[in-house]
Coordinates of C-alpha atoms in Angstrom, one line a residue:
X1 CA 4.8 5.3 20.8
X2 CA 3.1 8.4 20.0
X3 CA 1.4 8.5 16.5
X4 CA 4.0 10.5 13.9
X5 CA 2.9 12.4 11.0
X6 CA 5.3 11.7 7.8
X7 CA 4.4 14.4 5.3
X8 CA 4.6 14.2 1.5
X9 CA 4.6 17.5 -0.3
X10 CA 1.8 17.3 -2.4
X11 CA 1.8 19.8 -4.6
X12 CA -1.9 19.7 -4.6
X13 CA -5.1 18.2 -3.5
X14 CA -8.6 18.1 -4.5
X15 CA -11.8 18.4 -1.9
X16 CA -15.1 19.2 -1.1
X17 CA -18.0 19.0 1.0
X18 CA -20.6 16.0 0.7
X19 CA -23.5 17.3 -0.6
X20 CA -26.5 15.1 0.3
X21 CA -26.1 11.3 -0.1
X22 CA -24.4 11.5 -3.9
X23 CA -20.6 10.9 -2.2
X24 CA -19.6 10.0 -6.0
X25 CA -20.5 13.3 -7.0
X26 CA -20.1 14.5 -10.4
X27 CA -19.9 18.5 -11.3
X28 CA -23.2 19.3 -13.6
X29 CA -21.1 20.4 -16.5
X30 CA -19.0 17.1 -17.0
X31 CA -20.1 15.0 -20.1
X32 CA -22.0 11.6 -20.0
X33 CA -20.7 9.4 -19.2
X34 CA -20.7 5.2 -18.4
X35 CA -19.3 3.2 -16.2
X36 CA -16.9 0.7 -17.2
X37 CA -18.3 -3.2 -16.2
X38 CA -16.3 -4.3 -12.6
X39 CA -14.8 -7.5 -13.9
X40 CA -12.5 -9.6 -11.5
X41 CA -9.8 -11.8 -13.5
X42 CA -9.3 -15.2 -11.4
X43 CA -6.8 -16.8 -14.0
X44 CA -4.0 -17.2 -11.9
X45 CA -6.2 -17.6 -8.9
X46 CA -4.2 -21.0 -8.2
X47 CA -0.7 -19.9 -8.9
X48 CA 1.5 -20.5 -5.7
X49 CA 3.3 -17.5 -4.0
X50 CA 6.9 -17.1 -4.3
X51 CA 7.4 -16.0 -1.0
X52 CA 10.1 -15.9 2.1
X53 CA 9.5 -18.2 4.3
X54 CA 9.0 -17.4 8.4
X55 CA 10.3 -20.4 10.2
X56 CA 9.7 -21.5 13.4
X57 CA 13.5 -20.0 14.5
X58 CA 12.1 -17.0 12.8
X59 CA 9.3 -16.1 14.4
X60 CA 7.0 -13.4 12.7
X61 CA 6.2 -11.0 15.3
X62 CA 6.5 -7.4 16.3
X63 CA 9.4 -7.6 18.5
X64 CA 11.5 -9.5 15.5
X65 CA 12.2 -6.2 13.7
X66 CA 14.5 -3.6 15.1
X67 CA 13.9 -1.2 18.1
X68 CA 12.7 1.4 16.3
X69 CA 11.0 0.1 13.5
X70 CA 7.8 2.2 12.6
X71 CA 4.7 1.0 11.3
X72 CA 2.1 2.9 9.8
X73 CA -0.6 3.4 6.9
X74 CA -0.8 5.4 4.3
X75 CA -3.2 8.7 2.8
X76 CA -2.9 11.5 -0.1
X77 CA -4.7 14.5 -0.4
X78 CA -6.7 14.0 -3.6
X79 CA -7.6 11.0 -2.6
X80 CA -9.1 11.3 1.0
X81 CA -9.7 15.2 1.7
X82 CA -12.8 16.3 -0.6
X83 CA -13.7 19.7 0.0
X84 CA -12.0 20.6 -3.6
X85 CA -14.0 24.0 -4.3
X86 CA -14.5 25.6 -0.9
X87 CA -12.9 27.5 1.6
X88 CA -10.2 29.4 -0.9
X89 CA -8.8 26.0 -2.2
X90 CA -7.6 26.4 -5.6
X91 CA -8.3 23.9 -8.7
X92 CA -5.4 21.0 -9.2
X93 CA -4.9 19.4 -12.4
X94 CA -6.8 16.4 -11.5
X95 CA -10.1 18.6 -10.4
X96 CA -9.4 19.7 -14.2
X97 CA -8.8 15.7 -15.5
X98 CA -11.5 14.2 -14.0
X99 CA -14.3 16.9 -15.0
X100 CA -13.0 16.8 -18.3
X101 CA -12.0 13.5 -19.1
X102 CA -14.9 11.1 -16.7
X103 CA -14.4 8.2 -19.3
X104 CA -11.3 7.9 -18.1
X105 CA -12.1 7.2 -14.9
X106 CA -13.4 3.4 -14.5
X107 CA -17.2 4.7 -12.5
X108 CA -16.8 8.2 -13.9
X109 CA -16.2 9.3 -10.7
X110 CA -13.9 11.8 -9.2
X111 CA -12.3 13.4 -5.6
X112 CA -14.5 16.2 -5.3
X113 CA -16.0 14.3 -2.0
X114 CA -13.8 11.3 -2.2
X115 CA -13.5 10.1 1.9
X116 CA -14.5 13.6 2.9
X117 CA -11.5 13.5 5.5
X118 CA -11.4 17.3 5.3
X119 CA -14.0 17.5 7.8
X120 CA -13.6 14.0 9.2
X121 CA -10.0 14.1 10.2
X122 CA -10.5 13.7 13.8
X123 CA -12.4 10.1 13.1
X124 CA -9.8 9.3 11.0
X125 CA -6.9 10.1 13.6
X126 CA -9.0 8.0 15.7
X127 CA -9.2 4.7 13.7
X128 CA -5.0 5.1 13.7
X129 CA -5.0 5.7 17.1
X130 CA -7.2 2.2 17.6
X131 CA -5.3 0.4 15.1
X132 CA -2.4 1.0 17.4
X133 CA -0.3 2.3 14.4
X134 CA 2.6 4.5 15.2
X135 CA 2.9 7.0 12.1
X136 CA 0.4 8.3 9.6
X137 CA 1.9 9.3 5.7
X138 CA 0.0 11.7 4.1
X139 CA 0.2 14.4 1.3
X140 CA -0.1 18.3 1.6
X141 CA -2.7 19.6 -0.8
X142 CA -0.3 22.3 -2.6
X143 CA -3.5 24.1 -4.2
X144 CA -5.3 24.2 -0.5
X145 CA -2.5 26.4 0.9
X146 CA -1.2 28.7 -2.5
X147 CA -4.5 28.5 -4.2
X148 CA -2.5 29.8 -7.7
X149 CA 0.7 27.8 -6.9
X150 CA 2.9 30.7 -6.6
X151 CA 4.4 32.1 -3.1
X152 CA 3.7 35.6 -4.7
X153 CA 0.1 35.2 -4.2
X154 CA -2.1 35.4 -1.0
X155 CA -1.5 32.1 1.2
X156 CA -4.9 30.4 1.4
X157 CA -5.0 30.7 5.8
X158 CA -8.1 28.5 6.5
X159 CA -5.8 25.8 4.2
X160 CA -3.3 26.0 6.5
X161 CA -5.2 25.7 9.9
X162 CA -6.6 22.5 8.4
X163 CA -2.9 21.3 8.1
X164 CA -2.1 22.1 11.0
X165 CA -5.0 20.8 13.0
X166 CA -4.5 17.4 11.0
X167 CA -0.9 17.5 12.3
X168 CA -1.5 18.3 15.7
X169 CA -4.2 15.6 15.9
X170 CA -0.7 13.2 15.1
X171 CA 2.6 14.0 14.5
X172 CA 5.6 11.7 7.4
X173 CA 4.3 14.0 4.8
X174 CA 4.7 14.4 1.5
X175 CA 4.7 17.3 -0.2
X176 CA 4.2 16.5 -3.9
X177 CA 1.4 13.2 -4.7
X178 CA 0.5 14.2 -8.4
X179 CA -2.1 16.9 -7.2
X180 CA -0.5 19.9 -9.5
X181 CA -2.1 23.5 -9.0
X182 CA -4.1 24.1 -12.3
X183 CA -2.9 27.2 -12.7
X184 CA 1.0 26.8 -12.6
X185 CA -0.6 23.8 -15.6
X186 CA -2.2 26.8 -17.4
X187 CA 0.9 29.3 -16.9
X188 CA 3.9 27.5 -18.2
X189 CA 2.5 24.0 -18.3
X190 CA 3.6 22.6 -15.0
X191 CA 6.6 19.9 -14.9
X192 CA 7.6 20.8 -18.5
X193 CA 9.0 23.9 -17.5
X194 CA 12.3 24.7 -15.6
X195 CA 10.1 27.2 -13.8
X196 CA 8.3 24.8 -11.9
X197 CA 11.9 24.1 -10.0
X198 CA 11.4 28.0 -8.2
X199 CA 8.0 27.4 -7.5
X200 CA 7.9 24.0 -6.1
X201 CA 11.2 25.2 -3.4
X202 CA 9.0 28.2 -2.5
X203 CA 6.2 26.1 -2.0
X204 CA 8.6 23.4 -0.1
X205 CA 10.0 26.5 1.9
X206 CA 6.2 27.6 3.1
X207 CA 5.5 23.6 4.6
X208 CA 8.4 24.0 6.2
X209 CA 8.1 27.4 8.0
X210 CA 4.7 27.1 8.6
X211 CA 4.5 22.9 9.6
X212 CA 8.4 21.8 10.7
X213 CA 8.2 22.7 14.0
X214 CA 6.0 19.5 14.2
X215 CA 6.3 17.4 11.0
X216 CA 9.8 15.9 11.6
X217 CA 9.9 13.9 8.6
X218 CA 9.5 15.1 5.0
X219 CA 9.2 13.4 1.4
X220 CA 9.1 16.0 -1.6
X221 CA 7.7 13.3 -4.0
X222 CA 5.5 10.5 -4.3
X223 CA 6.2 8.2 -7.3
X224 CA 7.5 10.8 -9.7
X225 CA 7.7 7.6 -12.2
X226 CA 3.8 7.6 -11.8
X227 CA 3.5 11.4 -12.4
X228 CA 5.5 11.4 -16.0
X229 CA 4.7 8.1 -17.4
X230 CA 0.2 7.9 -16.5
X231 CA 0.6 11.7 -17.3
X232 CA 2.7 12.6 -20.1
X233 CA 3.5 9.0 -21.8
X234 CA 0.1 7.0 -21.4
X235 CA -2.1 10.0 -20.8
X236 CA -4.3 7.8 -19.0
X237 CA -3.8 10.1 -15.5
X238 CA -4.0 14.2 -15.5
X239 CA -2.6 16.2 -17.1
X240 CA -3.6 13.4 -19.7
X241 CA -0.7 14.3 -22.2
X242 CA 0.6 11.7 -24.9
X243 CA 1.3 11.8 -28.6
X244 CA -1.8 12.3 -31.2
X245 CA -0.9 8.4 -32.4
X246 CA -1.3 6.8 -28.6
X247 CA -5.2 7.1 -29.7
X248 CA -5.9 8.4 -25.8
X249 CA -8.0 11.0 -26.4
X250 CA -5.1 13.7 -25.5
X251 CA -5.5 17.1 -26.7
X252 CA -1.3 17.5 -26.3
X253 CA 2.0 15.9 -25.3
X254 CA 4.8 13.8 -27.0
X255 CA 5.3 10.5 -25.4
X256 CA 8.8 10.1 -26.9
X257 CA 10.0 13.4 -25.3
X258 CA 7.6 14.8 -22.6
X259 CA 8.4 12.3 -20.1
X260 CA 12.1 12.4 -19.7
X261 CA 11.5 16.5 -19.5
X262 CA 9.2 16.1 -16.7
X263 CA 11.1 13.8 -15.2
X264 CA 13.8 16.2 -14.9
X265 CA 12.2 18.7 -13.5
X266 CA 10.9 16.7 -10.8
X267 CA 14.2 15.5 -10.0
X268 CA 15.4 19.0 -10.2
X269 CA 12.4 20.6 -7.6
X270 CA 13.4 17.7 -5.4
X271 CA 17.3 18.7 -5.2
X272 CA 16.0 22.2 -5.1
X273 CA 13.6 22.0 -1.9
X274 CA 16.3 19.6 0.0
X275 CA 19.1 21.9 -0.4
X276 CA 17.1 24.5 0.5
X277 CA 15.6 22.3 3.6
X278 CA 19.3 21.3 4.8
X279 CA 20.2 25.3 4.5
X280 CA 17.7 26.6 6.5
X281 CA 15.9 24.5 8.3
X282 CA 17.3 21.0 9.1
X283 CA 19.9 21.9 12.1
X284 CA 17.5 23.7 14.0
X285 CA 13.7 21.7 13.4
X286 CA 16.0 18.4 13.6
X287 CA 13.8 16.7 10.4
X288 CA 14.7 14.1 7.9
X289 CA 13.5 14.3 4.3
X290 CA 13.5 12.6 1.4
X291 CA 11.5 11.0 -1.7
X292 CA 9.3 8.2 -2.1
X293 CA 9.9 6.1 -5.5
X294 CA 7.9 3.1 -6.8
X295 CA 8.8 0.5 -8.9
X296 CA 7.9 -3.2 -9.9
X297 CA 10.3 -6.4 -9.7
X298 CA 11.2 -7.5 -13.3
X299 CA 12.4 -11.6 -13.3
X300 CA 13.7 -12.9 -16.5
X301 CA 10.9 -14.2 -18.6
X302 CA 13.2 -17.2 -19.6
X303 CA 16.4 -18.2 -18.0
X304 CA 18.3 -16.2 -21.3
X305 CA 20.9 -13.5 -21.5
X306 CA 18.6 -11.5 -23.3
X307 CA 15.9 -11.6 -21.1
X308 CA 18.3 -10.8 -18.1
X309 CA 19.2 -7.3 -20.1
X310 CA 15.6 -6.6 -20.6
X311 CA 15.1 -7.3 -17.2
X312 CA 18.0 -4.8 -16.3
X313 CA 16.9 -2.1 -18.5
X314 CA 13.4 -2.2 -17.8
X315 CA 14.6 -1.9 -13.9
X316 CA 16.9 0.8 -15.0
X317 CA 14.4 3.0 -17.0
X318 CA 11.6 2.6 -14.5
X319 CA 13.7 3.1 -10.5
X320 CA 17.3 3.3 -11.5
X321 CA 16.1 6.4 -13.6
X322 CA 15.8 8.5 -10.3
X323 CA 18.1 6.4 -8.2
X324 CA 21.1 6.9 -10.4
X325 CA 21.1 10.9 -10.6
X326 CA 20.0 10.9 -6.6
X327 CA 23.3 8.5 -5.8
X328 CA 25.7 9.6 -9.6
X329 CA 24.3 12.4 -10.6
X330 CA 23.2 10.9 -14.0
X331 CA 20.9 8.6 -15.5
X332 CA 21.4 5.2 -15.8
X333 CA 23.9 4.2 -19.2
X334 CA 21.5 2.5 -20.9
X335 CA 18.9 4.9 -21.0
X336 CA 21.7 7.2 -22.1
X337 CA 22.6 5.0 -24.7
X338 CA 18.9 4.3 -25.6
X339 CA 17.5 7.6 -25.8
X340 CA 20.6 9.5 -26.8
X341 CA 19.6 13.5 -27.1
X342 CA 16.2 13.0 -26.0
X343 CA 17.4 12.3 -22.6
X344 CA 17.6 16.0 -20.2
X345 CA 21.3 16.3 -19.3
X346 CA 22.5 17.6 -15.6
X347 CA 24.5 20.2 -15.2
X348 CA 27.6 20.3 -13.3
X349 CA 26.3 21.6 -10.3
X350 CA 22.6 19.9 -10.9
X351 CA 24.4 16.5 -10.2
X352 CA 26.3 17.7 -7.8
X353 CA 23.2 18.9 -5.9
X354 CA 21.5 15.4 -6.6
X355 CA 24.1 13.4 -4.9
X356 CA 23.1 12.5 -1.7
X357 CA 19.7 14.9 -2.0
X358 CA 18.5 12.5 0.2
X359 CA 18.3 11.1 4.0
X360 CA 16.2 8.7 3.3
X361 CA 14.2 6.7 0.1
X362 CA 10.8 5.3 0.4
X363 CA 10.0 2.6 -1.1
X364 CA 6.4 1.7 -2.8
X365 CA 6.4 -2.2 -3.8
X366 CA 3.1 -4.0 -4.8
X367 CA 3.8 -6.5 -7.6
X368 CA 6.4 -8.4 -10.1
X369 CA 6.9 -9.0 -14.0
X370 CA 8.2 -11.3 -16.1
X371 CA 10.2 -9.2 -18.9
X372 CA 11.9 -10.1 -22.2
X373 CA 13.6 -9.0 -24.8
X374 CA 12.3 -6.3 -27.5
X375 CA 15.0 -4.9 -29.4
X376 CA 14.6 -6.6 -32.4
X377 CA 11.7 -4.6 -32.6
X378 CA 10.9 -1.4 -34.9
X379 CA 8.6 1.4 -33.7
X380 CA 7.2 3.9 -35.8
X381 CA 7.2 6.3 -33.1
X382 CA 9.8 6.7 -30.1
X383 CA 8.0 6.8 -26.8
X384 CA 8.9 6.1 -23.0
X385 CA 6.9 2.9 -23.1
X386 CA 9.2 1.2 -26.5
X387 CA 12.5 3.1 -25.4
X388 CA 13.7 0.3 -22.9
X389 CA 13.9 -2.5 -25.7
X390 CA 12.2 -4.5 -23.4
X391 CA 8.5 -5.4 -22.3
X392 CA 6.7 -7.4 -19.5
X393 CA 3.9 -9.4 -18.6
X394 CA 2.4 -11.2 -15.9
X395 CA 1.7 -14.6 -17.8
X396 CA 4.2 -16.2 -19.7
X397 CA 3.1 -17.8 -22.9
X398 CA 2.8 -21.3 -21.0
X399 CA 0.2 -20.0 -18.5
X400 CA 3.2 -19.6 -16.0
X401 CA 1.9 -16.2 -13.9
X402 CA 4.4 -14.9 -11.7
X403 CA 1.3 -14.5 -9.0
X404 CA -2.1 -15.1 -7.6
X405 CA -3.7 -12.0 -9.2
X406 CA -5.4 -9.9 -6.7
X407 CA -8.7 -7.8 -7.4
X408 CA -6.8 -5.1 -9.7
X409 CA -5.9 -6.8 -13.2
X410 CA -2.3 -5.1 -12.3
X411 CA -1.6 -6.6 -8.8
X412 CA -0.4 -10.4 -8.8
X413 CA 1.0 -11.2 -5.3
X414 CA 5.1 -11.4 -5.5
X415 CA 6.2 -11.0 -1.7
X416 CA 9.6 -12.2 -2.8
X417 CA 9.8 -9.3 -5.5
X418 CA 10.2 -6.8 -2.3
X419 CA 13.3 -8.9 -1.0
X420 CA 15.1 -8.9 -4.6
X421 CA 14.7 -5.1 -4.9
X422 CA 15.6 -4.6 -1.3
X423 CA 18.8 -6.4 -1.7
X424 CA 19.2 -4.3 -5.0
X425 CA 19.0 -1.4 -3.5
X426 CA 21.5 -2.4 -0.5
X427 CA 24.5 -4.0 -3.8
X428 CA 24.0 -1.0 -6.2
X429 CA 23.3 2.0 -4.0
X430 CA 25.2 1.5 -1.0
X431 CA 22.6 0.4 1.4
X432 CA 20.4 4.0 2.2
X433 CA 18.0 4.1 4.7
X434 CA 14.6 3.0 3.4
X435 CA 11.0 3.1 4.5
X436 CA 8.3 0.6 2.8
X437 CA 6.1 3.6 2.1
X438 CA 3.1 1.7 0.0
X439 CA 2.3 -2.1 0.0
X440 CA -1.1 -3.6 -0.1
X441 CA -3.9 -5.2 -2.2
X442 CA -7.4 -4.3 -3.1
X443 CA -11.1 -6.0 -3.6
X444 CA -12.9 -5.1 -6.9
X445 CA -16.4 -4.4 -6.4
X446 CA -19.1 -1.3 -7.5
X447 CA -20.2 -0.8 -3.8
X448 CA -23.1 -3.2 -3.9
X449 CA -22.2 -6.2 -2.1
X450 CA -23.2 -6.5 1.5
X451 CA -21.1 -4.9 4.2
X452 CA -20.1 -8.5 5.6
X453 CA -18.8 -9.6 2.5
X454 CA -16.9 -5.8 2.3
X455 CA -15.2 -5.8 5.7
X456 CA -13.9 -10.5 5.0
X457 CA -10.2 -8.9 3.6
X458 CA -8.2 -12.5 4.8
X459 CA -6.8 -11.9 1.6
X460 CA -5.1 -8.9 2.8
X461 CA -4.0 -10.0 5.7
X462 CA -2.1 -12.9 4.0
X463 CA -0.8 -10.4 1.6
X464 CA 1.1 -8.7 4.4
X465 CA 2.5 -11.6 6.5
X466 CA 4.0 -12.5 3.0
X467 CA 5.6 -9.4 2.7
X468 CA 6.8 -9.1 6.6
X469 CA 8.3 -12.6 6.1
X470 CA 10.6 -10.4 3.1
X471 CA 11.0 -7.7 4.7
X472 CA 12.3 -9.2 7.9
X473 CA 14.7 -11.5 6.0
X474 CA 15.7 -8.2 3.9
X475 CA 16.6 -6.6 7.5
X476 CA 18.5 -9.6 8.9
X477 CA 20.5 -10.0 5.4
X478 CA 21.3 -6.1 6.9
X479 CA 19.4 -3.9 4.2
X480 CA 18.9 -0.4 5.9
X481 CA 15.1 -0.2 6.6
X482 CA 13.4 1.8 9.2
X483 CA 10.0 1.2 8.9
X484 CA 6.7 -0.2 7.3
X485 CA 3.5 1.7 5.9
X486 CA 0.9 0.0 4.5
X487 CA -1.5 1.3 1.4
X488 CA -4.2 2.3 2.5
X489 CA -5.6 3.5 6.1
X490 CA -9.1 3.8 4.5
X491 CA -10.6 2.9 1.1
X492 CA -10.2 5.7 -1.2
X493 CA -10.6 7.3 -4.8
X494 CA -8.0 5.2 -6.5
X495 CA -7.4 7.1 -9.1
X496 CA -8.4 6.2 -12.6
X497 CA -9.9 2.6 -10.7
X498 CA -12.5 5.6 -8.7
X499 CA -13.9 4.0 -6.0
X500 CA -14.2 0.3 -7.3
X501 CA -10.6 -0.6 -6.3
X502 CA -10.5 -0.8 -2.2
X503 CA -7.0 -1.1 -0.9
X504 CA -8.3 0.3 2.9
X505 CA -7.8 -1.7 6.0
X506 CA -11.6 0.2 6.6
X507 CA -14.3 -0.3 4.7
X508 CA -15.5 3.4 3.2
X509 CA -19.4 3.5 2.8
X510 CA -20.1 5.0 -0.2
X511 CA -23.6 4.5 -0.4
X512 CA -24.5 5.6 3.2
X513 CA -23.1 8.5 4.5
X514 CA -19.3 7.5 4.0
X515 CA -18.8 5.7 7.1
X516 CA -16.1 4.0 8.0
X517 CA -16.1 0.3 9.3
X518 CA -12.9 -1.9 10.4
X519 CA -12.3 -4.8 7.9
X520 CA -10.8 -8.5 9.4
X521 CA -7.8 -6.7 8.4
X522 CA -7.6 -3.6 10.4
X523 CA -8.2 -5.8 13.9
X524 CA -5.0 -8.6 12.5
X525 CA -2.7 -5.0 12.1
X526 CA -4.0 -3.9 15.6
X527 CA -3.5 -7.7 17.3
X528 CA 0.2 -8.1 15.4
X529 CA 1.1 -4.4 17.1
X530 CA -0.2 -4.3 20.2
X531 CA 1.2 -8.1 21.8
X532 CA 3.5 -10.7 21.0
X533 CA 1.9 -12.8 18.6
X534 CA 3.1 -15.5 16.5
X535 CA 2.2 -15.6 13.3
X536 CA 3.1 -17.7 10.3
X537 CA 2.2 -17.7 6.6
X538 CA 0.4 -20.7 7.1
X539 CA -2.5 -19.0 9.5
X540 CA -4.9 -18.0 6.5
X541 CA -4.9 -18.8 2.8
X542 CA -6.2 -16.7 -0.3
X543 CA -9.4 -18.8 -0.9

């Protein structure tokens, strides 16, 4: 099968060339700043995996999932392209963020360079290509292409032949993965506004004129959940907007409030660029599109009623918060209960426009939570974070974890997690058509150890027959998924982790010259595609 291109609308990314060997380079007028120590938690290091099991009359290979089935790996535009300040690209809001605000990012480093794949695409095609992967999913840098944001101004042309050699070296994207044009920030303060709805369809309507004779599969967003809550409740990711009490170091934003308005406006551009897409577009280009949504898997904390609600509502205010107006046109009860007139309401035909706005949802899954009960609880302040009555944790007060925890204090393995939410979303939301669109794990380390030690992932590879096992029993239970794509195709910036979090199934040089070297991981993904091996959970542990 030829390698596909699945496009995510990014509404902007951030590059630039590599200057010299400093590949973590910092713009001269950013403050001092320090790195934060790499420390690797191994707490839970010996807690056993709930996971589904691969029999022997349930063989584990390619052939076992559907005709069909797509497997793939995973990019965004911020996080891979560099190039951020040359050849007309415009400034996003995290070129802004992470110039501004380098203690905030673990190595005070940014994506100015990040894996350079701005001028390295065709290497990068190539390691797909080997890998013997079948689709690529990456992000459109909104600010490479409409340098301002708005269709009004001059389109940025040398941004768009670099799409468009990028897609004819393959053939998902996404349009949207958190990379907002600074200036629409500046203008009317981005999501915030209802303006944002006009100017993310027109930028929607460009990608598609200029990129859907090729790119036959679309997503407008990438985690919106991740966009308002690290951006507008924590302020831990840009714009870096939370209430004055949060003690973040934000300059603006109301953690109670900001979220839920951004929020809506995402959901809004969304319906916006589908309708417009299924007008226009869809009958003759013969696409699909549709958004990508992330979520974790909340278990009861203690087999108790109450802990079941929290477990509900915490589900409910994190996934069912864009699922329910994408399937009912409103949000779920309890957060309308909860949050009463701080809660955005639809209009008629706003809800009517979100039904169905969808042909297909991706899916990111990477880890579980144990959640209990909160409402006895009174706040000072109202904020996104309290607002669910609810909290979680990975460790229970009895040293129960609900995983080995991987590199990432965040990510404790919970293969079986994926299966309950798969099943969730086949009960509650009628079974839609699903892609995995993120999964994976990453190694902690500051880019010192020895390349040997770098490229020894068996970890990883463990960490994905787990979660084939779950998927493939999802699929034979009959939940509606189409295909599989791993995070990430490369190690990357990672956000406010920089570059000391490596999810890639290649090993990124940082020191030398960025190159690129295939981890143990990269040639198990290329053996389970390419014949008809067996493999079982049992073939390599986490030690």
């Amino acid at each position: 099968m030829a390698t596909q291109c699945i496009l995510i609308l990014s509404l902007l990314v951030l590059v630039n060339i590599v200057n010299g060997q400093n590949f973590l380079l910092l713009p001269s007028s950013e403050p001092t700043c320090t790195p934060q120590p790499v420390i690797v938690n191994t707490s839970c290091d010996n807690t056993p995996v709930s996971n589904c099991s691969c029999t022997t009359t349930t063989q584990l290979k390619r052939s076992s999932f559907p005709d069909g089935f797509v497997f793939g790996a995973g990019g965004s535009a911020y996080q891979y392209e560099g190039g951020a300040y040359i050849d007309g690209k415009g400034d996003s809001i995290w070129d802004n963020f992470t110039a501004a605000h380098p203690d905030k990012i673990m190595d005070c480093s940014n994506g100015t360079v990040a894996v350079d794949s701005y001028h390295r695409y065709k290497e990068d095609v190539a390691i797909l290509k080997e890998m013997g992967l079948d689709a690529y999913r990456f992000s459109i840098a909104w600010t490479r292409i409409l340098p301002n944001g708005n269709r009004s101004e001059p389109i940025n042309w040398i941004g768009v032949q670099y799409y468009n050699n990028l897609i004819d070296e393959l053939l998902l994207n996404v349009l949207f993965h958190w990379d907002l044009p600074q200036a629409l920030q500046d203008k009317y303060y981005g999501f915030l506004h209802h303006d944002i709805v006009n100017d993310f369809r027109d930028y929607a309507d460009l990608c598609f004129q200029l990129f859907g004779d090729r790119v036959k599969h679309w997503t407008t967003l990438n985690e919106p959940w991740t966009y308002s809550n690290y951006g507008y409740m924590e302020g831990s990711f840009a714009p870096g907007c939370c209430s004055p009490w949060m003690d973040q170091n934000c300059s603006t934003g109301d953690s109670g409030q900001e979220p839920y308005n951004v929020t809506h406006n995402l959901l809004l551009a969304h319906s916006a660029a589908v309708k417009l897409y299924r007008e226009r577009y869809q009958a003759e280009q013969n696409g699909t599109i549709g958004i990508t949504l992330v979520t974790k898997w909340f278990v009861p904390y203690y087999p108790l009623r109450e802990d079941q609600a929290a477990a509900n509502r915490q589900l409910d205010f994190t996934f069912g918060w864009y699922m329910d107006p994408l399937t009912r046109g409103q949000y779920p009860e309890s957060m309308q209960c909860i949050v009463g007139d701080r809660l955005p309401k639809f209009t008629e035909e706003e809800s009517r426009d979100l039904i169905g706005s969808f042909d297909f949802i991706g899916v990111n899954y990477y880890t579980g939570r144990y959640a209990y009960d909160d409402s006895k609880t009174v706040y000072a302040n109202y904020s996104y974070e309290s607002d669910p009555k609810a909290n979680f944790t990975a460790v229970r007060a009895d040293g129960q974890c609900i995983g080995p925890l991987d590199g990432s204090s965040w990510v404790y393995v919970y293969p079986v997690g994926l299966l309950d939410l798969l099943r969730h979303m086949k009960t509650k939301y009628n079974n839609p058509r699903l892609y995995i669109t993120e999964n994976g794990i990453d190694e902690v380390h500051d880019n010192t150890i020895p390349i040997w030690e770098a490229l020894s992932d068996t970890k990883r590879v463990k960490y994905h027959i787990e979660h084939f096992c779950c998927l493939q029993q999802a699929i034979h239970e009959g939940v509606n998924v189409s295909g599989y794509f791993a995070w990430s195709l490369l190690d990357n910036f990672e956000w406010t982790a920089g570059y000391t979090s490596h999810f890639g199934f290649n090993f990124v040089d940082f020191k030398r010259n960025l190159t690129r070297y295939p981890k143990v991981s990269a040639g198990w993904f290329k053996w389970f595609l390419e014949k008809e091996n067996q493999i079982s959970q049992q073939s390599i542990s986490y030690e």
